[in-house]
Short mmCIF file of C-alpha atoms and ligand atoms in Angstrom, two decimals:
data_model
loop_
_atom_site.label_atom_id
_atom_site.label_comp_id
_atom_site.label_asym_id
_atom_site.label_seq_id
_atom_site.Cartn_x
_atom_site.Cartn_y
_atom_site.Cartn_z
CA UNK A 1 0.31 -4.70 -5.04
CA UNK A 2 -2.91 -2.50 -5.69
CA UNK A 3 -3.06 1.21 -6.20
CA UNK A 4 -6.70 2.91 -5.21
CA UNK A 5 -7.88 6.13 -5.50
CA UNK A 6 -6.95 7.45 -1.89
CA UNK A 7 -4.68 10.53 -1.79
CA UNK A 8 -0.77 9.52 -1.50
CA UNK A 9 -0.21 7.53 -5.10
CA UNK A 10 3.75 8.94 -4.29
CA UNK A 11 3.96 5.65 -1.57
CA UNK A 12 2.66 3.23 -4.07
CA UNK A 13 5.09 4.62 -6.32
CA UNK A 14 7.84 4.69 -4.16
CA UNK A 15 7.47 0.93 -2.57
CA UNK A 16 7.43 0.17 -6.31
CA UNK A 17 11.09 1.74 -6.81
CA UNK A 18 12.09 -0.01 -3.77
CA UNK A 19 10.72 -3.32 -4.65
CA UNK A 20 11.95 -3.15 -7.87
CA UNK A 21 16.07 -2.05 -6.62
CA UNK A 22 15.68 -5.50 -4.47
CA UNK A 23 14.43 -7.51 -7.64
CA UNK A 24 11.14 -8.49 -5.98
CA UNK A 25 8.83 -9.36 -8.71
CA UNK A 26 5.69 -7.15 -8.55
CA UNK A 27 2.23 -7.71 -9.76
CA UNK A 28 0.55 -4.40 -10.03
CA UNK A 29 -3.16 -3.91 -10.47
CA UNK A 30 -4.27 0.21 -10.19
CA UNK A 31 -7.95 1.27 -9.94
CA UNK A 32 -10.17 3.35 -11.81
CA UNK A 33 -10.24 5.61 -9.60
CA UNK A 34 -6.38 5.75 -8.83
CA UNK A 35 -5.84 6.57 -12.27
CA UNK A 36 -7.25 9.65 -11.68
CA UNK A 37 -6.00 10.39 -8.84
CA UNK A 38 -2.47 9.99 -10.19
CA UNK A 39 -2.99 12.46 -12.91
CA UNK A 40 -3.65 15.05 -10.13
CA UNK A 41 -1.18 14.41 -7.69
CA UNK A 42 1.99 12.89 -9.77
CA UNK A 43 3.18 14.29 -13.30
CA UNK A 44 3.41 10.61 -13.97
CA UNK A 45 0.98 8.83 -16.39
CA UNK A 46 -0.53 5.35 -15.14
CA UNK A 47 1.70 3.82 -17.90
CA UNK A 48 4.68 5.30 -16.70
CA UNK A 49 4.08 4.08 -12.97
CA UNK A 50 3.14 0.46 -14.44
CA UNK A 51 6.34 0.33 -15.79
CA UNK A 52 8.04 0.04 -12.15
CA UNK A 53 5.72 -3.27 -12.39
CA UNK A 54 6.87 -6.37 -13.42
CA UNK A 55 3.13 -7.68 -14.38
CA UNK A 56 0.52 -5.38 -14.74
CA UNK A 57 -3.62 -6.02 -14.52
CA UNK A 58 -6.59 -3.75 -14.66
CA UNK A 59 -9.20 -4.09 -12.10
CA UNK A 60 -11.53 -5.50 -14.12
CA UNK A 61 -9.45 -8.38 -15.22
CA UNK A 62 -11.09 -11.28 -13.57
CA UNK A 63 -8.85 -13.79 -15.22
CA UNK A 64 -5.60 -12.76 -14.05
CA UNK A 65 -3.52 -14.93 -12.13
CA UNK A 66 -4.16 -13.45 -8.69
CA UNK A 67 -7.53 -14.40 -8.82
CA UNK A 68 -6.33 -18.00 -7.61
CA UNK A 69 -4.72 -18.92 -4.23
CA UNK A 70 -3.16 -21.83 -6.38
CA UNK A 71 -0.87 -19.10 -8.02
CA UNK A 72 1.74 -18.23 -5.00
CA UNK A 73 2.46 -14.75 -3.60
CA UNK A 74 4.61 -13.24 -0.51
CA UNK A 75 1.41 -11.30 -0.12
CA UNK A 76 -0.27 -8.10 -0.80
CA UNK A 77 0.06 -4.46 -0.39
CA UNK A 78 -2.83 -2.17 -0.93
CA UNK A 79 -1.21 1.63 -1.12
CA UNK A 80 -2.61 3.78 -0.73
CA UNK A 81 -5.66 2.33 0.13
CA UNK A 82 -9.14 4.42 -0.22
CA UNK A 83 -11.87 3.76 2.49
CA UNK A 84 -14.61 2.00 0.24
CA UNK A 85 -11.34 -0.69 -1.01
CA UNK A 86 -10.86 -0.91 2.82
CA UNK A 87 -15.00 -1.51 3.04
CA UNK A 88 -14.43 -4.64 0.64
CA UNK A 89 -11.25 -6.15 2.48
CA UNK A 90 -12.90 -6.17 5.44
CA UNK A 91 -16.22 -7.39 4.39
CA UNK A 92 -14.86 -9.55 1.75
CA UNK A 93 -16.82 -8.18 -1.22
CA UNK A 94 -14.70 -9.50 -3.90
CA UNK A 95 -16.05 -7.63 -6.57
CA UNK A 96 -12.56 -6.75 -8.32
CA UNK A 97 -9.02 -8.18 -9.01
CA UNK A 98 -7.86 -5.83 -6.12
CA UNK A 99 -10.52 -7.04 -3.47
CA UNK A 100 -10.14 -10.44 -5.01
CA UNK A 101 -6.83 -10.94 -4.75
CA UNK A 102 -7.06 -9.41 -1.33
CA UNK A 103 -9.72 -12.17 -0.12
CA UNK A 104 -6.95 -14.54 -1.65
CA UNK A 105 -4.36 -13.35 0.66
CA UNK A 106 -6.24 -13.73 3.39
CA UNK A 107 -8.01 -17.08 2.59
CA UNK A 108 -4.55 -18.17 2.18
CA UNK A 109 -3.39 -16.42 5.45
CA UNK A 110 -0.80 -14.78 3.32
CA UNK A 111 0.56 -11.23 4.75
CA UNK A 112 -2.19 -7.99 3.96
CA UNK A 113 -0.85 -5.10 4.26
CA UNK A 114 -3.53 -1.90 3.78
CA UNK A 115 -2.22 1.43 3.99
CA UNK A 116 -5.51 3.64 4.50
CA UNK A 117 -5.73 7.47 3.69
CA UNK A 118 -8.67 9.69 5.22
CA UNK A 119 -9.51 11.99 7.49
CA UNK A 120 -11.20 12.76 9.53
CA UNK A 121 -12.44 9.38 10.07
CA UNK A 122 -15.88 7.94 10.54
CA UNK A 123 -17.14 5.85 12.36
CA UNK A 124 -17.42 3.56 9.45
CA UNK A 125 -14.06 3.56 8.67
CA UNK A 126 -12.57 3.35 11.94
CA UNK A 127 -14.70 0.09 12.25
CA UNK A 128 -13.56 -1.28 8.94
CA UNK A 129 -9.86 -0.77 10.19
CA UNK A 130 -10.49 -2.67 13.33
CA UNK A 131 -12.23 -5.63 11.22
CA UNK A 132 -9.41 -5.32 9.04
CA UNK A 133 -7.23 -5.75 11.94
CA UNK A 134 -9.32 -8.65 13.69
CA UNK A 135 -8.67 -10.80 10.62
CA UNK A 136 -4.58 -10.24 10.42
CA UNK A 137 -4.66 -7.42 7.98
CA UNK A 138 -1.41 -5.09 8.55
CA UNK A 139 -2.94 -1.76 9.14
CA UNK A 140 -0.50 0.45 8.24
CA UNK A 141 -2.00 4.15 7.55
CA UNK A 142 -0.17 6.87 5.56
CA UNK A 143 0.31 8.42 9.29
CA UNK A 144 4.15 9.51 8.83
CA UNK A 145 6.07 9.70 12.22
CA UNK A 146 8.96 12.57 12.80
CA UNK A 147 11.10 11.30 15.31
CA UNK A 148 13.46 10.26 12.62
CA UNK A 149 13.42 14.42 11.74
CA UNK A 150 12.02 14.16 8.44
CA UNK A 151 13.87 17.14 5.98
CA UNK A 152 11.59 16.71 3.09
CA UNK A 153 8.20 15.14 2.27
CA UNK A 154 10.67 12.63 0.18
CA UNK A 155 11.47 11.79 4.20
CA UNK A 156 7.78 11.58 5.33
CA UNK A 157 7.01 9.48 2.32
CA UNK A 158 9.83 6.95 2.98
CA UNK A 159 8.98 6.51 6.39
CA UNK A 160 5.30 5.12 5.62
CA UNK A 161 7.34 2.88 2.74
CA UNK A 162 9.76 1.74 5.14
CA UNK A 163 7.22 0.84 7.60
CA UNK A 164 5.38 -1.51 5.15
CA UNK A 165 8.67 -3.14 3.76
CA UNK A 166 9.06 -4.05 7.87
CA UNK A 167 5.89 -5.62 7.85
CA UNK A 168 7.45 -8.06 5.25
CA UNK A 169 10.62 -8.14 6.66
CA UNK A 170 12.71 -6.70 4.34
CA UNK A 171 15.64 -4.62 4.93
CA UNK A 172 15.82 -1.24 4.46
CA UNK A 173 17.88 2.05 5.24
CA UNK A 174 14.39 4.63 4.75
CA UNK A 175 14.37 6.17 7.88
CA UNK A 176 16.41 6.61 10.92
CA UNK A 177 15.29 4.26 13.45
CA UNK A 178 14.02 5.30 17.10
CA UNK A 179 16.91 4.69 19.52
CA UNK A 180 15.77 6.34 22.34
CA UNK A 181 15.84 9.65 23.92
CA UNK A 182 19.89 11.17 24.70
CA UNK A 183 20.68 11.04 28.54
CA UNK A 184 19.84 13.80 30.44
CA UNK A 185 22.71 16.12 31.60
C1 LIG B 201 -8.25 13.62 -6.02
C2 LIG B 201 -8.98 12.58 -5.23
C3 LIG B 201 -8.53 12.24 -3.97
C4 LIG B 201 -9.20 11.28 -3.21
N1 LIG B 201 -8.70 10.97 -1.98
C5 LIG B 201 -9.28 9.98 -1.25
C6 LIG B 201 -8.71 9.60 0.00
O1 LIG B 201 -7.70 10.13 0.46
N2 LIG B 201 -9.29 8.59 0.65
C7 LIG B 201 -10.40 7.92 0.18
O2 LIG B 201 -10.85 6.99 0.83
N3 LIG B 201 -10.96 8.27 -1.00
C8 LIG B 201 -10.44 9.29 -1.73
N4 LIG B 201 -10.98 9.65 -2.94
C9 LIG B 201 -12.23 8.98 -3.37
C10 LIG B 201 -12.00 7.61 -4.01
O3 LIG B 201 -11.20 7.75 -5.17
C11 LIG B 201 -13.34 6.96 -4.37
O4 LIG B 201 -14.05 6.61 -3.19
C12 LIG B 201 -13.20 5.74 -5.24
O5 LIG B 201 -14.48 5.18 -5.47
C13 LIG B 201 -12.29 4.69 -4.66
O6 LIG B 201 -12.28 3.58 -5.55
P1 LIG B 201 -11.12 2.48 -5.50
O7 LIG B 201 -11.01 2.03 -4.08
O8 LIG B 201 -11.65 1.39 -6.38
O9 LIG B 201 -9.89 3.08 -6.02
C14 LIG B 201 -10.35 10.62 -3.71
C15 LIG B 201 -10.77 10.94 -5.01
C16 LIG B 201 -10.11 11.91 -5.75
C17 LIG B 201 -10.59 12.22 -7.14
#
């Protein structure tokens, strides 16, 4: 799982707590640039959100185990995702562990899972999705729905989660599924 610097660090932080009640083993690397977005947005220090990790990396570390296909994963999540991270999946510029281990997953046609955060969006980024997309990426943006009549932003936030843990098939009570309209009359 990677962290960027997009707005939206709470859904990183929340798949986290849900991976972690399920006992999925996590290997966490957060950007630069996330780091600083998580001292705006959270009153959470990078070290406390790490610690919802089972492994942690820095970006930087280009000897960590994810660097390898030969060291096995379920796959990645990048969340949230900022649009020059999304530039580098989609043009496979491995020039980090994140994009790295991104090009891995995909090399290894492991499930991607991106979950961008922009707007509005360019035409840059729009193409970058649909490369993304071409190549089997999961594009999932933070793009919360409200059919299942979110309450709270907790609600909003755990329907984006809840969308990504589907892409990996894992159970999950986060939102109210759509059942379909009532009758009429
Ligand atoms: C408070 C804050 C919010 C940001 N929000 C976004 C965003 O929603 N989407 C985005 O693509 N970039 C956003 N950025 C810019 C990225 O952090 C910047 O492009 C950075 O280089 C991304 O690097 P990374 O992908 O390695 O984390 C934001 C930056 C800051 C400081």
């Amino acid at each position: 799982m990677a962290i960027t610097g997009a707005s939206g660090i709470v859904y990183g932080k929340r798949l986290l707590e849900e991976l972690k009640i399920r006992k999925i083993e996590t290997h966490l690397i957060v950007s630069e640039a996330a780091e600083k977005v998580i001292e705006h947005e959270l009153e959470l220090s990078k070290k406390d959100l790490e610690k919802l990790a089972d492994r942690v990396y820095d970006a930087d570390e280009l000897t960590s185990p994810l660097m390898s296909g030969s060291f096995k994963t379920d796959g990645m999540v990048i969340i949230p995702c900022s649009m020059k991270t999304l530039a580098g999946v989609a043009h496979g510029f491995a020039d980090n562990l994140i994009l790295r281990a991104a090009d891995v997953a995909l090399k290894e046609k492991r499930r991607l899972v991106v979950v961008p955060r922009e707007t509005p969006l360019n035409t840059i980024h729009l193409r970058n999705m649909l490369s993304a997309a071409e190549l089997g990426v999961f594009v999932v943006p933070a793009m919360p729905a409200f059919y299942h009549k979110p309450k709270k932003i907790d609600d909003l936030v755990d329907f984006v989660v809840g969308r990504v843990l589907d892409c990996f098939d894992i159970e999950h009570k986060l939102f109210k599924r759509y059942s379909g309209m009532k009758p009429r009359g």
